[in-house]
Amino acid sequence: MSGGIDSSATCIMLQEQGYEVVGVTMRTWDVPSKFSTPGQTEPDDVLEARALAGKLGIEHHVADVREEFKEVIVKHFIDEYMKGRTPNPCVMCNPLFKERILCEWADQTNCAHISTGHYCRLEEHNGHLYIIAGDDMTKDQSYFLWKLPQEILRRFIFPLGTYTKQEVREYLRQKGFETKAQGGESMEICFIEGDYRDFLRSQCPDIDTKIGPGWFVDNKGLKIGQHKGFPYYTIGQRKGLEIALGRPAYVLRINAEKNTVMLGDAEELKTEYMLVEDYQITDMQELMQCKDLAVRIRYRSKPIPCRVAVLDEKHLLVRFYSEASAIAPGQSAVFYDGRRVLGGAFIASQRGIRKIAADNQDKL
């Protein structure tokens, strides 16, 4: 229970369906804006969730996991940027943290199932449970859940999968929670307010002396200007480069070892192939035989038709069949058959991708 619109509606729906509900609110990171009253000792989301639990007459617990969250999720977020990659903290948080802790609390409180306010649903196929994209494609969160294992999915209930956000708001109004229904959206990354660069500086005060300025280079490796340090840039970035080249420039590659950032034009961001690593596929045979296979390479991006070749136990080679651009190492590549999630992987370094593709043409 985050205290927000979606988890609140989920609690009410589950009660109406006859479930005995126990609420758990995770206190993960104390964002200053969540303390709206002077002297407040707990963030607003904890207070709102507790108040809702009281109105619904359900048992409520607060899991103070701030230290563990910092050591697992925030550390991974920082480490990825320090490697020149663009992290997906929500993808890591779901299997390594949020759902694991929910399962632990479910066991402690003798609950058979766990539930969240994610906009998606589940469907069984050939003995496996699959995540299905939510009906509201503007709120669909299936992209973030690809790493959830079968044993956790089999405990899950997703009540909001067939609702739009507007329908959820209207549902809360009908149940007498007008103020809750008018609530705002949650932050995309729950522990960051504003620019992630400021967050990096706050958590790594020596980042500007430890890494410091480096060179912008062109696609031939020639120096064309100075930048503030490679962690402050992401693949595909155009704004905020603070360099005048007389034409639009985009970040093509980041070299953390040399502290260089390669710039080029939009055309140079396009690619026909992508290398991914650490994949988790529900049924590899189904993935390989899927006639309508598509992959999303970032949250809210449209699925791109593709084919996949297995290179080894860690890597897959993806061939795109329509335009793909700005492949960012560290982001998730999530594979779909229509609205059904077949699995996912992390986008690997694309260094040498042309040779890798040429060497594996027979597999694609």
XYZ file of C-alpha atoms in Angstrom:
364
model
C 0.000 0.000 0.000
C 1.654 3.169 -1.217
C -1.241 5.340 -0.086
C -1.884 6.361 -3.694
C -4.767 5.920 -6.106
C -3.875 2.530 -7.533
C -2.999 0.608 -4.377
C -6.020 2.100 -2.597
C -8.377 0.964 -5.349
C -6.714 -2.457 -5.288
C -7.431 -2.876 -1.568
C -11.102 -1.961 -1.974
C -11.551 -4.229 -5.001
C -9.993 -7.195 -3.207
C -12.288 -6.671 -0.224
C -15.302 -6.590 -2.544
C -14.133 -9.846 -4.112
C -14.223 -11.479 -0.687
C -10.544 -11.479 0.213
C -9.300 -10.770 3.720
C -6.785 -7.991 3.062
C -3.613 -7.201 5.008
C -1.820 -4.006 3.982
C 1.951 -3.503 3.920
C 3.563 -0.143 3.218
C 7.281 -0.141 2.461
C 9.264 2.791 3.732
C 12.105 2.757 1.224
C 13.445 6.287 0.791
C 12.435 9.458 2.597
C 11.890 12.034 -0.159
C 11.658 15.543 1.415
C 8.446 16.472 -0.425
C 6.672 13.533 1.250
C 6.910 15.281 4.639
C 4.229 17.939 4.288
C 3.917 18.920 7.950
C 6.685 20.372 10.183
C 7.875 17.789 12.696
C 6.368 14.908 10.754
C 8.204 11.666 11.564
C 6.739 9.443 8.830
C 6.248 10.249 5.121
C 2.825 11.098 3.712
C 2.441 7.777 1.910
C 2.757 5.839 5.162
C 0.217 8.089 6.887
C -2.226 7.923 3.953
C -1.975 4.133 3.693
C -2.510 3.728 7.430
C -5.546 6.038 7.309
C -7.070 4.084 4.421
C -6.464 0.794 6.215
C -8.293 2.227 9.217
C -11.285 3.217 7.086
C -11.407 -0.206 5.466
C -10.892 -2.011 8.763
C -7.878 -3.960 7.577
C -4.661 -4.938 9.322
C -1.774 -2.668 8.330
C 2.006 -2.910 8.697
C 4.932 -0.633 7.865
C 8.074 -2.340 6.598
C 11.010 -0.032 7.295
C 13.452 -1.216 4.635
C 15.338 2.015 4.055
C 18.809 0.631 4.726
C 18.325 -2.444 2.570
C 16.772 -0.370 -0.220
C 19.795 1.924 -0.220
C 22.244 -0.980 -0.261
C 20.455 -2.927 -3.002
C 18.438 -0.651 -5.298
C 20.057 2.770 -4.896
C 23.564 1.286 -4.971
C 22.777 -0.560 -8.199
C 21.357 2.652 -9.699
C 24.537 4.586 -8.887
C 26.873 1.763 -9.927
C 25.222 1.508 -13.341
C 25.689 5.209 -14.074
C 29.306 4.915 -12.898
C 29.776 2.227 -15.559
C 28.382 4.463 -18.287
C 25.079 2.573 -18.416
C 21.456 3.745 -18.007
C 19.770 1.772 -15.209
C 16.205 0.529 -14.776
C 15.711 0.726 -10.986
C 12.061 -0.378 -11.133
C 12.973 -3.533 -13.040
C 15.523 -4.438 -10.366
C 13.291 -3.403 -7.475
C 10.384 -5.698 -8.328
C 12.122 -9.117 -8.109
C 15.016 -8.241 -5.794
C 13.105 -6.114 -3.357
C 9.426 -5.183 -3.479
C 7.807 -8.505 -4.372
C 10.308 -10.505 -2.321
C 9.450 -8.463 0.769
C 5.733 -8.752 0.012
C 6.100 -12.536 -0.106
C 7.947 -12.520 3.223
C 5.185 -10.447 4.847
C 2.543 -12.654 3.253
C 4.169 -15.687 4.860
C 4.399 -13.931 8.236
C 0.726 -12.928 8.159
C -0.549 -16.223 6.689
C -1.641 -14.657 3.401
C -1.890 -16.945 0.375
C -1.636 -14.174 -2.230
C 0.099 -10.856 -2.814
C -1.283 -7.933 -4.790
C -0.198 -4.530 -6.070
C -1.694 -1.696 -8.105
C 0.206 -2.512 -11.292
C -1.722 -2.109 -14.535
C -1.353 -5.612 -15.967
C -2.882 -9.061 -15.574
C -1.891 -12.729 -15.721
C -2.727 -15.499 -18.145
C -1.742 -19.180 -18.135
C -0.389 -20.724 -21.323
C 1.247 -24.155 -21.787
C 1.725 -24.534 -18.055
C 3.360 -21.127 -17.562
C 1.965 -17.897 -16.161
C 2.507 -14.865 -18.368
C 2.207 -11.168 -17.619
C -0.274 -9.479 -19.967
C -0.040 -5.761 -20.709
C -2.758 -3.682 -19.061
C -5.752 -2.461 -21.063
C -4.675 1.146 -20.411
C -1.547 1.306 -22.561
C -0.669 4.723 -21.143
C -0.362 3.125 -17.682
C 0.744 -0.400 -18.626
C 3.538 -1.565 -16.321
C 4.268 -4.990 -17.776
C 7.647 -3.687 -18.981
C 8.927 -3.454 -15.405
C 7.889 -6.956 -14.327
C 9.743 -9.261 -16.732
C 12.172 -10.520 -14.061
C 9.465 -11.845 -11.752
C 9.845 -15.646 -11.434
C 6.989 -18.114 -11.808
C 6.826 -18.872 -8.067
C 6.054 -15.202 -7.318
C 3.659 -14.779 -10.241
C 1.605 -17.727 -8.967
C 0.895 -15.784 -5.764
C -0.048 -12.570 -7.546
C -3.424 -10.906 -8.085
C -3.534 -7.832 -10.359
C -7.026 -6.282 -10.045
C -6.313 -3.219 -12.230
C -5.289 -4.957 -15.449
C -8.619 -4.408 -17.204
C -9.126 -0.814 -15.990
C -8.011 2.532 -17.353
C -6.634 5.101 -14.947
C -9.738 7.228 -15.412
C -11.943 4.247 -14.578
C -9.945 3.653 -11.389
C -10.440 7.287 -10.369
C -14.169 6.995 -11.043
C -14.303 3.745 -9.061
C -12.803 5.496 -6.023
C -15.316 8.348 -6.350
C -18.175 5.885 -6.377
C -16.811 4.288 -3.219
C -16.743 7.636 -1.429
C -13.038 8.430 -1.757
C -13.350 11.671 -3.749
C -10.136 13.228 -2.418
C -8.159 10.072 -3.101
C -9.566 9.886 -6.636
C -8.173 13.345 -7.375
C -4.649 12.422 -6.270
C -1.628 13.033 -8.487
C 0.638 10.538 -10.189
C 3.581 8.981 -8.391
C 7.139 9.822 -9.391
C 8.686 7.724 -12.162
C 11.675 6.885 -9.949
C 10.414 6.852 -6.369
C 13.657 7.961 -4.714
C 14.533 10.871 -7.010
C 13.058 14.344 -7.101
C 14.215 16.413 -10.048
C 17.316 15.576 -12.074
C 19.132 12.273 -11.507
C 22.447 14.149 -11.858
C 21.737 16.102 -8.681
C 20.916 12.811 -6.971
C 24.256 11.344 -8.060
C 26.057 14.365 -6.653
C 24.173 14.111 -3.341
C 25.017 10.418 -2.954
C 28.571 10.673 -4.339
C 29.891 14.066 -3.171
C 33.298 13.395 -4.724
C 31.950 12.478 -8.166
C 33.137 15.696 -9.818
C 36.672 15.331 -8.465
C 36.831 11.552 -8.852
C 35.641 11.569 -12.475
C 35.691 15.199 -13.567
C 35.446 16.666 -17.053
C 36.172 14.590 -20.124
C 36.061 14.909 -23.885
C 33.242 14.871 -26.353
C 34.508 13.015 -29.427
C 33.144 12.437 -32.924
C 32.674 9.039 -34.550
C 36.351 9.023 -35.536
C 37.481 9.596 -31.970
C 38.536 13.215 -32.532
C 38.024 15.609 -29.630
C 35.341 18.217 -30.332
C 34.704 19.754 -26.901
C 34.647 19.154 -23.166
C 31.870 17.605 -21.081
C 31.162 17.494 -17.326
C 31.752 13.778 -16.766
C 30.346 10.653 -18.434
C 27.765 9.732 -15.698
C 25.796 12.858 -16.565
C 24.910 11.630 -20.061
C 22.693 8.937 -21.571
C 22.494 7.368 -25.015
C 20.249 9.395 -27.327
C 20.478 12.569 -25.222
C 20.282 15.803 -27.232
C 19.401 18.531 -24.737
C 21.778 19.786 -22.072
C 24.997 18.889 -23.906
C 26.190 22.510 -23.776
C 28.219 22.253 -26.964
C 27.714 24.204 -30.201
C 28.439 22.227 -33.348
C 26.173 24.117 -35.726
C 23.849 21.108 -35.992
C 21.809 18.919 -33.635
C 24.050 16.486 -31.763
C 23.127 13.300 -29.928
C 24.996 11.033 -27.530
C 25.977 7.905 -29.476
C 28.275 6.096 -27.049
C 29.730 6.470 -23.560
C 33.180 5.183 -22.667
C 33.486 5.106 -18.880
C 37.112 3.959 -18.926
C 38.265 6.899 -21.035
C 35.603 9.344 -19.766
C 34.618 10.145 -23.342
C 31.167 10.765 -24.806
C 30.723 10.238 -28.562
C 28.400 12.627 -30.366
C 26.797 12.316 -33.777
C 23.579 12.866 -35.677
C 20.227 11.118 -35.299
C 20.902 8.786 -38.216
C 23.920 7.337 -36.410
C 21.721 6.271 -33.494
C 19.753 3.901 -35.718
C 20.629 0.219 -35.788
C 19.388 -3.072 -37.193
C 20.822 -5.224 -34.402
C 21.068 -5.243 -30.614
C 22.977 -7.397 -28.134
C 21.276 -8.203 -24.817
C 22.485 -10.100 -21.767
C 21.311 -11.849 -18.593
C 18.064 -12.861 -20.252
C 15.098 -14.471 -18.534
C 12.711 -16.124 -20.982
C 9.634 -18.073 -19.877
C 9.731 -20.520 -22.794
C 12.692 -20.151 -25.173
C 11.168 -22.368 -27.849
C 8.047 -20.221 -27.919
C 10.156 -17.058 -28.169
C 12.153 -18.447 -31.090
C 9.048 -19.632 -32.955
C 6.890 -16.559 -32.297
C 5.747 -15.097 -35.633
C 4.725 -11.755 -34.127
C 7.670 -11.253 -31.784
C 8.348 -7.646 -30.811
C 10.606 -5.941 -28.284
C 10.330 -2.746 -26.263
C 13.707 -1.137 -25.617
C 12.510 1.474 -23.113
C 9.425 2.197 -21.032
C 6.555 3.671 -23.079
C 8.321 2.898 -26.379
C 6.386 1.054 -29.061
C 7.221 -2.644 -29.493
C 9.527 -3.168 -32.480
C 9.075 -6.318 -34.612
C 12.134 -8.522 -34.293
C 13.757 -11.948 -34.351
C 16.144 -13.384 -31.789
C 19.168 -15.678 -31.912
C 20.701 -17.373 -28.863
C 24.453 -16.763 -28.773
C 25.241 -18.434 -25.446
C 23.822 -18.878 -21.942
C 24.134 -15.161 -21.272
C 23.601 -13.339 -24.577
C 20.907 -12.963 -27.232
C 21.263 -11.191 -30.570
C 18.184 -9.248 -31.652
C 17.448 -8.230 -35.228
C 14.947 -5.417 -35.698
C 12.460 -5.373 -38.575
C 11.523 -1.717 -38.271
C 13.443 1.357 -37.164
C 15.234 1.148 -33.806
C 17.260 3.956 -32.313
C 19.158 4.987 -29.171
C 20.004 1.543 -27.790
C 21.021 2.301 -24.189
C 23.065 -0.330 -22.290
C 21.531 -1.006 -18.881
C 17.945 -0.516 -20.017
C 15.593 -3.476 -20.364
C 14.623 -5.162 -23.600
C 11.236 -6.817 -23.042
C 9.856 -9.309 -25.563
C 6.146 -9.494 -26.411
C 3.813 -11.693 -28.382
C 1.026 -9.188 -28.816
C 0.347 -8.074 -25.240
C 1.904 -11.130 -23.607
C 5.367 -10.786 -22.035
C 7.592 -13.665 -23.130
C 10.598 -12.497 -21.137
C 13.292 -9.882 -21.125
C 16.977 -9.061 -20.851
C 19.295 -6.165 -20.156
C 20.718 -4.247 -23.091
C 24.446 -5.000 -23.242
C 27.318 -2.927 -24.574
C 26.875 -2.549 -28.317
C 30.590 -2.381 -28.997
C 31.396 -4.624 -31.947
C 27.715 -5.233 -32.761
C 28.294 -5.184 -36.528
C 30.845 -7.993 -36.340
C 28.670 -9.984 -33.940
C 25.749 -9.639 -36.350
C 27.869 -10.613 -39.361
C 29.203 -13.681 -37.569
C 25.680 -14.850 -36.701
C 23.751 -14.101 -39.890
C 22.895 -17.780 -40.317
C 20.994 -17.748 -37.005
C 18.703 -14.907 -38.042
